[in-house]
Amino acid sequence: MTSPIRTERHDNVLVVISDNPPVNALGQAVRAGLKDAIEQALSDDSIEAVVIRCDGQTFFAGADITEFGKPPVGPNLPETLDAMEASDKPVVAAIHGTALGGGCEVALACHYRIAVPSAKLGLPEVKLGLIPGAAGTQRLPRLVGAEAALPLVVGGNPIPAKKAETIGLVDAIVAEDSLEADAIAFARSKIGQPVPRASEGKANEDGVRDPDLFDRFRASQARQIRGFDAPNAAIEAVKAAGELSYADGVKKERELFMKLMTGTQSAAMRHYFFAERAANKIDDIPRDTPLIPIRKVGVIGAGTMGGGITMNFLSAGIPVTILEMAQDALDRGTSVMRKNYENSAKRGRMTMEAVDKAMGLLTPTLSYDDLADCDLVIEAVYENMDVKKQVFAKLDSVVKQGAILASNTSYLDIDEIATATARPGYVVGMHFFSPANVMKLLEVVRGKETRHDVLATVMKLSKTIGKVAAVSGVCPGFIGNRMLSKRQEQANALIMEGANYWDVDDVLLEFGFPMGPFQMGDLAGIDIGWHRDPTKVTTIREALCAVGRFGQKAGKGFYDYDEARNRTPSDEVRAIIADFATKEGKAQREISKDEIRERLLYPMVNEGAKILEEGMAQRASDIDVVWINGYGWPLYTGGPMFWATTVGPDKVVAGLERHGLPVSDFLHNKAEAGRGFD
Ligand code: T1G
């Protein structure tokens, strides 16, 4: 088999080229080829400089993640890089695309780095539950300083070439179309000069002069890194770069790396990496299915959902015509979108010209006729089947043939909605999650007649608008809300049996969710959908509304809130719940947090098993993708089905049976077979 690495001679400069699609991952063959090419360059006196570059879409995008968890096969990257860096011949990394993880570490071991303007560099290992494992945590701080290194190593987000040049990670920015020639000229210009080595850099003395830097940074990231192991290890490794010799720092990095690599968090996050990509594939639809061009989108409804949905397309440069029934609603919706964009600009996330550009793509209208030439129309109107069917019948009569008609419904039957049209093949569900311009999840609901090209188009479009899509079949609540309802049922039952509602919230918070159901209720507003009659009290929520406990906005809901929005449990609410429990004759008892956790989470796993058994989800990992992106399931446990596999389906079954809760045959069979949800 030919090596993915080849060399080309340009007089006294050797260009080492990797051609390992799709992302030049540093798999075993690439590492072996790189090692041989570098040895060739270093041993041939007629070669006075080296350039390393990649063919295809990107510079090395990191180690080959598919090799993780398997016995390591040499040569190992760190030794190859050390040999290269030790050379006195200048070695230049020529970077395009994304130099990520091990790829960025290859660049760091080069003496110089040049990049095209569109290139990005980063160390995203923390997103896989790891830290860099080829001396990235030791070379980077010595090259750019501890303060500039921390966000890269701990946050894991790549930075553009210009920013990389500013912090000293990149030495020069060259034209997009002359990278190799410029790299060769750059290398040649360095021949005969002492070579700079990142491992010998002193830039990280800032971390020595300011030892509090690391604790300050950790505190500034507290919310984002809560529950994750890798970010703290990354901070420790960068700190060690200022305290230890390079050799000892590398040893420390290796020790931290191996501990993470063998931990469940990294296994969970590597599972998620592939799960997110698998979710975009529909098993029975050929990958070369022709797509429907989406040049213009229509959105019906300019409320919270309609406005948020619209922003996704405007931000992706796709024109949107938004329809409302009344001018004031249309004006309100448009101004909310502009305000959202302006808030992003105030936070430095976009420029004001980008705001104007996005809003310039918006066409508000009160007339269905203006939707006629849309390639896709998404309705986000009132969640009522009759209303939806009227809207779809109207769309069917107005919008051009071949256009996709999508519903944002969160649980209604897409097949029934499709009966309101003469084009059921073009009807699909696109369930966005509020706030729709922020939440990454898009549940794509496949009707029984939805066409292949319609589905393939929506899946591709989801990536264009920055969403993570997963396909659901038609069932009440699709995947996410169907499982959420089981958790909510148990949350309500638990507090009627004597569990403290704040314990229910705390169990989910401690598990890694952003908040629990009662805190969520306060945030969203307890009075959503309330009939406004304080004398009519049939539920706990109605009882809270009857005494003005509308939630955080009212300073009190399930919790009491002080000016700083700190929440404390309320005696009044405890009494309301106890009163309801008495009326329903519910025996009260102390309920442990372990029981609460099992009763909240295990029924979700059981419902996920039923969703798989019914074919409502293509694969278990799709369910994980839905819950991580739509409901804040902690990424470091891999999602409900991966988590159930690590817990053990037999333990889940035993827990459900212990609490008298239903167990599906599918879950029973998994447990008996000793199988997980692979
Ligand atoms: N290893 C193996 N396969 C990879 C891969 C990788 N590093 N990166 C991508 N793929 C596959 C991916 O599964 C998909 O496969 C195809 O390539 C296209 O990917 C030693 C230990 C580079 C920004 O974390 O961020 O280095 O689905 O759909 O949208 O310290 O891929 O087609 O079969 O994402 O254009 C660190 C991960 C590794 C980078 C391109 N590196 N990759 O995005 O394509 S750990 C990363 C990405 C490490 C060192 C440590 C993105 C991309 P399939 P894609 P894309």
XYZ file of C-alpha atoms and ligand atoms in Angstrom:
733
model
C 0.000 0.000 0.000
C 1.494 3.383 -0.942
C 2.336 5.689 1.917
C 0.070 8.718 2.384
C 3.306 10.699 2.747
C 5.397 11.694 -0.263
C 8.304 14.099 -0.706
C 9.100 16.554 -3.481
C 12.519 18.107 -4.010
C 12.794 21.846 -4.713
C 16.598 22.239 -5.030
C 17.852 22.424 -1.433
C 14.369 22.340 0.084
C 12.449 19.104 0.669
C 8.657 19.376 0.741
C 6.974 16.624 2.795
C 3.361 16.150 1.724
C 0.548 14.203 3.378
C -2.340 12.959 1.289
C -4.630 11.153 3.735
C -8.254 12.168 3.066
C -10.580 13.295 4.408
C -8.704 15.294 7.081
C -5.070 14.077 7.022
C -5.564 12.389 10.387
C -2.230 11.292 11.839
C -2.890 7.579 11.575
C -0.127 4.985 11.776
C 0.777 5.150 8.060
C 1.006 8.938 8.189
C 3.206 8.824 11.289
C 5.485 6.218 9.715
C 5.729 8.186 6.470
C 6.400 11.413 8.360
C 9.162 9.741 10.375
C 10.844 8.334 7.285
C 10.606 11.623 5.377
C 12.097 13.584 8.256
C 14.921 11.071 8.686
C 15.576 11.362 4.934
C 15.662 15.149 5.156
C 17.951 15.228 8.173
C 20.435 12.705 6.780
C 20.811 14.258 3.298
C 23.293 17.159 3.381
C 21.998 18.482 0.077
C 18.718 19.230 1.824
C 19.075 22.473 3.772
C 15.443 23.168 4.702
C 12.109 21.324 4.988
C 8.492 22.285 4.382
C 5.628 20.155 5.716
C 2.224 20.527 4.108
C -0.947 18.560 3.323
C -3.055 17.896 0.263
C -6.838 18.068 0.400
C -9.120 20.151 2.615
C -6.837 20.637 5.566
C -3.482 20.398 7.323
C -3.310 17.487 9.784
C -6.577 17.602 11.782
C -5.216 15.571 14.640
C -4.531 12.027 15.741
C -6.705 9.358 14.141
C -9.525 9.093 16.681
C -10.502 5.690 15.289
C -7.216 4.329 16.660
C -8.042 5.327 20.237
C -8.866 2.529 22.624
C -6.836 0.089 20.520
C -3.282 -1.095 21.311
C -0.904 1.674 20.164
C 1.101 0.981 16.992
C 4.387 2.860 16.402
C 5.984 5.075 15.472
C 4.683 7.394 18.161
C 4.215 11.016 17.225
C 6.130 12.696 20.090
C 9.415 10.953 19.261
C 9.093 11.824 15.565
C 8.404 15.446 16.443
C 11.301 15.633 18.910
C 13.713 14.378 16.234
C 12.386 16.929 13.768
C 12.617 19.822 16.237
C 16.179 18.840 17.211
C 17.330 19.414 13.619
C 19.410 22.477 12.795
C 17.795 22.630 9.366
C 14.793 24.987 9.373
C 11.471 23.087 9.200
C 8.408 25.100 8.172
C 4.757 24.059 8.598
C 2.606 25.304 5.696
C -0.919 25.466 7.089
C -4.303 25.584 5.410
C -7.677 24.346 6.619
C -7.513 23.373 10.270
C -4.305 22.421 12.107
C -5.942 20.687 15.068
C -4.763 18.567 17.970
C -1.812 16.464 16.856
C -1.763 18.554 13.678
C -1.190 21.702 15.698
C 1.444 19.802 17.659
C 3.245 18.916 14.412
C 3.227 22.611 13.571
C 4.478 23.499 17.061
C 7.429 21.110 16.665
C 8.328 22.820 13.391
C 10.641 25.793 13.771
C 8.313 28.080 11.856
C 4.630 28.148 10.934
C 3.093 29.990 8.017
C -0.597 29.936 7.180
C -3.176 31.176 4.721
C -5.756 33.671 6.047
C -8.593 31.110 6.097
C -6.601 28.622 8.189
C -7.446 27.844 11.812
C -5.287 26.348 14.544
C -6.410 24.667 17.726
C -6.022 22.011 20.386
C -9.571 20.535 20.672
C -8.531 17.485 22.666
C -10.622 18.601 25.667
C -13.691 18.113 23.462
C -12.769 14.447 23.378
C -12.196 14.345 27.131
C -8.430 14.467 26.610
C -5.549 16.940 26.615
C -2.891 17.226 23.897
C -0.648 14.142 24.008
C 2.291 15.150 21.792
C 3.776 17.937 23.905
C 1.257 20.590 22.842
C 0.703 21.664 26.461
C 4.462 22.152 26.850
C 5.474 23.741 23.547
C 2.529 26.116 23.158
C 2.939 28.032 26.469
C 6.702 28.302 25.887
C 5.997 29.789 22.464
C 3.041 32.114 23.135
C 2.886 32.406 26.929
C 0.645 30.735 29.498
C -2.078 33.375 29.274
C -2.525 32.986 25.505
C -2.153 29.207 25.703
C -4.846 28.584 28.342
C -7.939 29.391 26.222
C -6.621 27.224 23.378
C -5.746 24.200 25.496
C -8.590 24.418 28.024
C -11.378 25.757 25.774
C -10.437 23.634 22.784
C -11.766 26.143 20.247
C -9.627 26.884 17.190
C -8.455 30.419 16.407
C -8.097 32.016 12.975
C -4.627 32.416 11.446
C -4.597 36.173 12.054
C -5.177 35.711 15.781
C -2.581 32.936 15.805
C -0.093 35.352 14.244
C -0.938 37.969 16.857
C -0.132 35.645 19.748
C 3.026 34.349 18.036
C 1.768 30.888 17.077
C 2.040 31.712 13.360
C 5.066 33.521 11.920
C 3.563 34.749 8.647
C 0.272 34.878 6.768
C 0.592 34.203 3.032
C -1.796 34.261 0.064
C -4.420 31.542 -0.223
C -3.101 30.403 -3.609
C 0.670 30.450 -3.024
C 1.122 28.570 0.245
C 3.687 26.028 -0.943
C 5.790 28.501 -2.938
C 5.767 31.006 -0.089
C 6.647 28.277 2.402
C 9.613 27.181 0.293
C 10.833 30.771 -0.013
C 10.337 31.307 3.719
C 12.282 28.135 4.551
C 15.077 29.113 2.198
C 15.314 32.528 3.852
C 15.990 30.824 7.205
C 18.855 28.608 6.040
C 22.029 29.225 8.014
C 20.221 30.954 10.893
C 19.887 29.423 14.376
C 16.510 27.637 14.460
C 13.939 28.672 17.098
C 12.531 25.743 19.067
C 9.200 26.106 20.889
C 10.366 23.634 23.531
C 13.146 26.093 24.445
C 10.859 29.122 24.512
C 10.577 31.390 27.570
C 7.246 33.043 26.802
C 5.470 31.177 29.597
C 7.379 33.038 32.262
C 4.163 35.089 32.468
C 2.652 32.102 34.286
C 5.610 32.055 36.659
C 5.456 35.793 37.329
C 1.673 35.550 37.852
C 0.987 32.171 39.469
C -2.614 33.186 40.247
C -3.257 33.229 36.500
C -4.310 29.580 36.507
C -6.804 29.804 39.384
C -8.259 32.989 37.902
C -8.692 31.263 34.545
C -10.242 28.185 36.161
C -12.723 30.394 38.016
C -13.588 32.266 34.801
C -14.444 28.960 33.100
C -16.275 27.405 36.068
C -19.691 27.166 34.428
C -18.415 25.734 31.130
C -16.103 23.129 32.679
C -18.379 21.994 35.570
C -18.207 18.205 35.780
C -15.559 17.741 33.070
C -12.180 16.195 33.985
C -10.085 17.259 30.984
C -10.163 21.070 31.370
C -8.667 20.930 34.865
C -5.991 18.526 33.639
C -5.275 20.936 30.784
C -4.790 23.820 33.231
C -2.485 21.635 35.321
C -0.420 20.741 32.256
C -0.024 24.361 31.144
C 0.921 25.343 34.709
C 3.504 22.549 34.787
C 5.106 24.055 31.674
C 6.149 26.995 33.820
C 7.315 24.942 36.769
C 9.100 21.938 35.273
C 11.828 21.312 32.744
C 10.559 20.541 29.252
C 11.328 16.831 29.678
C 9.528 16.671 33.036
C 6.667 18.734 31.656
C 6.207 16.238 28.862
C 6.199 13.420 31.403
C 3.511 15.270 33.403
C 1.457 15.767 30.237
C 1.738 12.062 29.378
C 0.626 11.072 32.877
C -2.412 13.372 32.723
C -3.201 12.265 29.148
C -3.132 8.539 29.953
C -5.367 9.014 33.002
C -7.966 10.747 30.824
C -7.601 8.344 27.889
C -8.488 5.389 30.119
C -11.405 7.215 31.804
C -15.135 6.964 31.019
C -15.452 10.670 30.176
C -13.143 10.412 27.168
C -14.853 7.226 25.982
C -18.188 9.060 26.244
C -16.962 12.132 24.390
C -15.273 10.113 21.645
C -18.536 8.198 21.303
C -20.305 11.518 20.904
C -17.832 12.741 18.273
C -18.803 9.891 15.944
C -22.461 9.889 17.066
C -22.926 13.488 15.953
C -21.559 12.644 12.500
C -23.513 9.411 12.227
C -26.767 11.226 13.077
C -26.493 13.225 9.869
C -26.624 10.010 7.825
C -29.910 8.287 6.931
C -29.185 4.588 6.477
C -31.696 3.882 3.677
C -30.976 7.047 1.663
C -27.994 6.953 -0.743
C -25.367 9.604 0.135
C -25.436 10.851 -3.485
C -29.200 11.577 -3.435
C -29.697 14.799 -5.423
C -30.471 17.764 -3.191
C -33.177 20.384 -3.699
C -31.517 23.825 -3.978
C -32.628 26.047 -1.088
C -32.224 29.637 -2.225
C -35.170 31.222 -0.421
C -36.932 30.212 2.780
C -40.362 31.176 4.074
C -41.241 31.191 7.766
C -44.791 31.452 9.034
C -45.089 33.042 12.454
C -42.847 35.815 13.772
C -43.128 34.845 17.411
C -40.311 33.472 19.592
C -39.932 30.294 17.557
C -40.535 31.799 14.136
C -38.082 34.605 14.808
C -35.421 32.251 16.164
C -35.845 29.885 13.217
C -35.577 32.790 10.797
C -32.303 33.984 12.346
C -30.654 30.638 11.644
C -31.141 31.140 7.916
C -30.346 34.854 7.855
C -27.086 34.149 9.713
C -26.229 31.543 7.074
C -26.844 34.094 4.317
C -30.132 32.568 3.158
C -32.948 35.068 2.429
C -36.147 34.607 4.446
C -39.661 35.882 3.843
C -41.480 35.897 7.175
C -45.274 35.926 7.297
C -47.572 37.088 10.086
C -51.272 37.746 10.252
C -51.041 41.282 11.640
C -48.626 44.158 11.124
C -47.935 44.730 14.808
C -46.951 41.079 15.288
C -44.752 41.290 12.209
C -43.079 44.492 13.416
C -42.583 43.049 16.901
C -41.006 39.897 15.509
C -38.688 41.817 13.213
C -37.526 44.169 15.963
C -36.842 41.236 18.313
C -34.591 39.661 15.670
C -32.690 42.902 15.162
C -32.311 43.343 18.932
C -30.964 39.781 19.272
C -28.377 40.454 16.590
C -27.436 43.805 18.139
C -26.948 42.097 21.499
C -24.561 39.654 19.810
C -22.717 42.604 18.293
C -22.484 44.262 21.733
C -20.859 41.042 23.016
C -18.363 41.190 20.149
C -19.749 38.053 18.526
C -20.522 39.825 15.254
C -20.039 43.209 13.608
C -22.823 45.736 13.042
C -22.360 45.369 9.292
C -23.010 41.647 9.726
C -26.186 42.570 11.617
C -27.318 44.802 8.774
C -26.386 42.154 6.208
C -28.441 39.515 7.987
C -31.437 41.785 8.472
C -31.114 42.869 4.850
C -31.997 39.324 3.834
C -35.338 39.487 5.678
C -38.603 40.252 3.887
C -41.570 40.689 6.243
C -45.019 40.161 4.694
C -48.692 39.754 5.518
C -49.434 37.888 2.290
C -49.100 34.173 1.578
C -48.544 35.076 -2.082
C -45.062 36.299 -1.196
C -44.139 32.722 -0.251
C -44.908 31.374 -3.722
C -41.269 31.155 -4.902
C -39.802 29.800 -1.646
C -37.878 26.516 -1.893
C -38.687 25.692 1.735
C -41.428 27.012 4.017
C -41.364 26.321 7.769
C -44.480 26.983 9.824
C -44.156 27.888 13.463
C -47.772 28.648 14.285
C -49.985 27.677 17.224
C -49.627 23.985 18.260
C -53.066 22.921 17.115
C -53.698 20.307 14.451
C -56.602 22.147 12.805
C -54.593 25.359 12.597
C -51.602 23.503 11.159
C -53.721 21.740 8.569
C -55.283 25.022 7.456
C -51.815 26.531 7.061
C -50.541 23.545 5.075
C -53.595 23.530 2.819
C -53.000 27.205 2.079
C -49.275 26.627 1.488
C -50.071 23.739 -0.846
C -52.185 26.059 -2.981
C -49.740 28.965 -3.027
C -46.145 27.671 -2.895
C -44.479 26.426 -6.093
C -44.385 22.687 -6.831
C -41.240 20.962 -5.603
C -40.891 23.203 -2.538
C -40.511 21.585 0.871
C -43.243 22.292 3.443
C -41.978 21.816 6.998
C -43.684 21.996 10.375
C -41.911 23.053 13.558
C -44.425 21.101 15.620
C -42.982 19.621 18.798
C -45.259 16.586 18.955
C -48.139 16.638 16.424
C -48.500 13.928 13.777
C -46.643 14.937 10.588
C -48.472 12.317 8.538
C -51.830 13.832 9.483
C -50.572 17.333 8.676
C -49.423 16.022 5.287
C -52.983 14.919 4.446
C -53.894 18.603 4.194
C -51.727 18.818 1.065
C -51.504 17.143 -2.333
C -47.728 16.831 -1.842
C -47.166 14.551 1.220
C -43.761 13.620 -0.189
C -42.599 17.204 0.372
C -43.899 17.427 3.950
C -41.386 16.986 6.784
C -40.987 17.971 10.438
C -38.228 20.402 11.418
C -38.495 20.602 15.195
C -36.302 23.428 16.484
C -35.640 23.944 20.209
C -36.147 27.281 21.925
C -34.297 29.588 21.656
C -34.166 28.342 18.069
C -31.296 30.633 17.079
C -29.180 29.228 19.938
C -30.062 25.560 20.581
C -28.114 23.265 18.238
C -30.616 20.395 18.017
C -32.946 19.934 15.069
C -35.262 16.921 15.183
C -36.066 16.035 11.561
C -39.381 14.173 11.596
C -39.742 11.730 8.701
C -43.314 11.185 7.517
C -44.232 7.888 5.981
C -44.286 9.546 2.549
C -41.460 12.077 2.974
C -39.225 11.856 -0.092
C -35.560 10.884 0.014
C -34.389 14.107 -1.642
C -36.427 16.149 0.843
C -34.794 14.389 3.799
C -31.311 14.537 2.296
C -31.790 18.254 1.617
C -32.962 19.020 5.164
C -30.062 17.044 6.702
C -27.526 18.931 4.578
C -29.293 22.242 5.285
C -29.090 21.552 9.019
C -25.274 21.625 8.809
C -25.409 24.829 6.733
C -27.372 26.587 9.486
C -25.124 25.184 12.234
C -27.564 22.652 13.663
C -27.051 19.042 14.732
C -29.875 17.040 13.161
C -31.262 13.658 14.105
C -34.107 11.876 12.319
C -37.215 10.844 14.257
C -40.188 8.784 13.156
C -43.739 10.018 13.723
C -44.759 9.405 17.330
C -46.018 11.704 20.119
C -43.082 13.835 21.283
C -40.765 12.315 18.661
C -37.506 11.360 20.489
C -36.656 14.090 22.992
C -40.019 15.197 24.369
C -41.255 11.611 24.437
C -38.428 10.685 26.819
C -38.729 13.985 28.715
C -42.368 13.208 29.528
C -41.272 10.061 31.399
C -38.831 12.053 33.509
C -41.465 14.709 34.221
C -44.014 12.064 35.241
C -41.596 10.743 37.870
C -40.600 14.228 39.040
C -44.257 15.043 39.720
C -44.879 11.659 41.365
C -41.814 11.967 43.586
C -42.823 15.297 45.142
C -46.312 13.908 45.821
C -44.722 11.021 47.718
C -42.645 13.302 49.929
C -39.488 13.995 47.959
C -38.319 17.599 48.306
C -38.710 19.344 44.950
C -35.319 20.966 45.410
C -33.768 17.512 45.858
C -35.246 16.552 42.492
C -33.638 19.606 40.918
C -30.352 19.048 42.752
C -30.120 15.411 41.608
C -30.240 16.510 37.969
C -27.916 19.444 38.599
C -25.388 17.133 40.322
C -25.719 14.665 37.432
C -24.638 17.448 35.105
C -27.844 18.969 33.692
C -27.957 22.771 33.625
C -31.004 22.691 35.925
C -33.890 20.534 37.091
C -37.594 20.621 36.126
C -38.832 22.912 38.887
C -36.082 25.462 38.439
C -36.753 25.214 34.681
C -40.452 25.873 35.333
C -39.594 28.995 37.298
C -37.305 30.200 34.510
C -39.852 29.615 31.737
C -42.754 30.921 33.837
C -45.186 28.853 35.913
C -48.099 30.809 34.462
C -47.556 29.745 30.825
C -50.979 28.520 29.685
C -52.612 29.390 33.038
C -56.356 30.068 32.764
C -55.913 33.136 35.009
C -58.718 32.032 37.423
C -57.198 31.909 40.943
C -60.321 30.229 42.259
C -59.891 27.254 39.924
C -57.104 25.161 41.486
C -56.722 21.553 40.349
C -52.925 21.268 40.002
C -49.857 22.347 41.949
C -49.005 24.834 39.195
C -52.491 26.375 39.384
C -52.093 26.602 43.151
C -48.795 28.449 42.730
C -50.303 30.812 40.140
C -53.291 31.438 42.376
C -50.903 32.966 44.957
C -48.869 34.869 42.388
C -45.979 32.443 42.244
C -45.424 32.913 38.497
C -41.739 32.031 38.591
C -38.386 33.814 38.591
C -39.892 36.852 36.803
C -42.252 37.350 39.784
C -39.499 36.807 42.342
C -41.202 33.590 43.392
C -42.332 30.341 41.857
C -41.329 26.955 43.207
C -38.471 28.900 44.786
C -38.142 32.340 46.354
C -35.622 34.571 44.566
C -33.585 37.454 45.968
C -32.387 40.432 43.896
C -29.373 38.429 42.755
C -31.752 35.650 41.630
C -30.404 33.256 44.260
C -33.091 30.642 44.853
C -34.291 29.223 48.142
C -36.949 26.556 48.728
C -40.287 27.969 49.891
C -42.262 26.801 52.929
C -45.422 28.021 51.228
C -44.744 25.732 48.248
C -43.930 22.789 50.544
C -47.312 23.324 52.213
C -49.126 23.545 48.878
C -47.573 20.262 47.747
C -48.278 18.561 51.092
C -51.887 19.737 50.866
C -52.260 18.232 47.400
C -50.659 14.993 48.549
C -53.041 14.769 51.484
C -56.055 15.375 49.255
C -54.852 12.595 46.942
C -54.235 10.325 49.887
C -50.564 9.951 49.028
C -48.474 8.406 51.812
C -45.422 10.537 52.525
C -41.901 9.215 53.077
C -38.271 10.272 52.973
C -36.931 9.619 49.463
C -33.187 9.344 48.881
C -31.348 11.103 46.083
C -30.319 7.705 44.708
C -33.959 6.709 44.330
C -34.758 10.107 42.815
C -31.957 9.727 40.255
C -33.000 6.197 39.273
C -36.667 7.169 38.928
C -35.856 10.228 36.839
C -33.314 8.675 34.481
C -34.071 4.968 34.152
C -37.595 5.483 32.698
C -35.969 7.709 30.060
C -33.639 4.844 29.098
C -36.627 2.505 28.940
C -38.467 4.929 26.662
C -35.338 5.231 24.534
C -35.304 1.460 24.219
C -38.942 1.534 23.056
C -38.113 4.273 20.554
C -35.403 2.003 19.114
C -37.665 -1.043 19.155
C -40.343 0.897 17.213
C -37.783 2.241 14.753
C -38.550 5.838 15.741
C -34.794 6.478 15.942
C -32.256 5.021 13.518
C -29.683 4.183 16.191
C -29.119 4.513 19.940
C -26.429 7.151 19.390
C -29.025 9.387 17.689
C -30.918 9.444 20.996
C -27.691 10.532 22.705
C -27.252 13.306 20.125
C -30.830 14.519 20.739
C -30.446 14.682 24.513
C -26.991 16.260 24.563
C -27.908 18.989 22.072
C -31.548 19.582 22.967
C -31.804 19.088 26.715
C -28.362 19.555 28.233
C -27.610 15.915 29.026
C -23.986 16.140 30.229
C -21.659 15.425 27.293
C -19.109 13.700 29.535
C -21.521 10.779 30.122
C -22.181 10.330 26.383
C -25.996 10.684 26.402
C -28.737 8.522 27.943
C -28.121 5.355 25.940
C -24.315 5.420 26.211
C -24.685 6.182 29.923
C -27.085 3.245 30.345
C -24.480 1.043 28.681
C -21.801 2.166 31.140
C -24.208 1.736 34.091
C -25.268 -1.669 32.698
C -28.756 -2.407 31.276
C -29.135 -5.120 33.926
C -28.723 -2.465 36.638
C -31.254 -0.220 34.898
C -33.759 -3.089 34.675
C -33.239 -3.981 38.340
C -33.760 -0.327 39.300
C -36.974 -0.012 37.302
C -38.325 -3.224 38.774
C -37.357 -2.118 42.295
C -39.420 1.041 41.864
C -42.324 -0.774 40.229
C -41.754 0.916 36.881
C -42.332 -0.658 33.444
C -39.488 -2.406 31.584
C -39.717 -2.813 27.785
C -38.934 -6.168 26.176
C -36.145 -4.488 24.187
C -34.448 -3.338 27.391
C -35.039 -6.696 29.085
C -33.428 -8.479 26.137
C -30.406 -6.157 26.229
C -29.961 -6.835 29.932
C -30.328 -10.602 29.546
C -27.888 -10.644 26.633
C -25.436 -8.570 28.660
C -25.379 -6.153 25.731
C -25.260 -2.372 25.822
C -26.794 0.083 23.348
C -23.999 -0.052 20.803
N -9.679 11.089 13.319
C -10.427 10.235 12.597
N -11.451 10.611 11.783
C -11.724 11.922 11.733
C -10.991 12.882 12.473
C -9.930 12.427 13.299
N -9.170 13.255 14.000
N -11.530 14.109 12.202
C -12.529 13.911 11.335
N -12.660 12.608 11.046
C -13.623 11.996 10.125
C -15.054 12.212 10.588
O -15.440 11.178 11.475
C -15.802 12.145 9.260
O -15.902 10.760 8.900
C -14.829 12.787 8.259
O -13.526 12.694 8.879
C -15.140 14.237 8.001
O -15.220 14.861 9.289
C -2.182 13.507 19.802
C -4.598 12.979 20.957
C -11.305 18.539 10.927
C -12.888 20.389 11.543
O -10.508 16.573 17.496
O -12.948 18.784 14.160
O -4.970 14.874 18.049
O -18.411 10.644 8.835
O -17.626 15.548 9.083
O -17.176 19.088 9.030
O -2.607 15.449 21.040
O -13.563 16.740 11.407
O -17.109 11.058 6.746
O -16.992 8.788 7.886
O -16.137 16.514 10.905
O -15.242 19.215 7.337
C -7.835 16.058 17.756
C -11.671 16.394 14.905
C -7.781 14.575 17.810
C -10.404 17.161 15.191
C -13.414 18.843 9.659
N -8.488 16.502 16.531
N -12.211 16.705 13.588
O -14.803 19.055 9.799
O -15.751 17.115 8.450
S -7.020 14.010 19.299
C -9.814 16.721 16.510
C -12.862 17.878 13.355
C -5.378 14.441 19.092
C -3.096 14.679 19.953
C -4.497 14.301 20.288
C -13.490 18.001 12.004
C -12.747 18.953 11.031
P -17.194 10.284 8.029
P -16.284 16.021 9.497
P -15.804 18.679 8.591
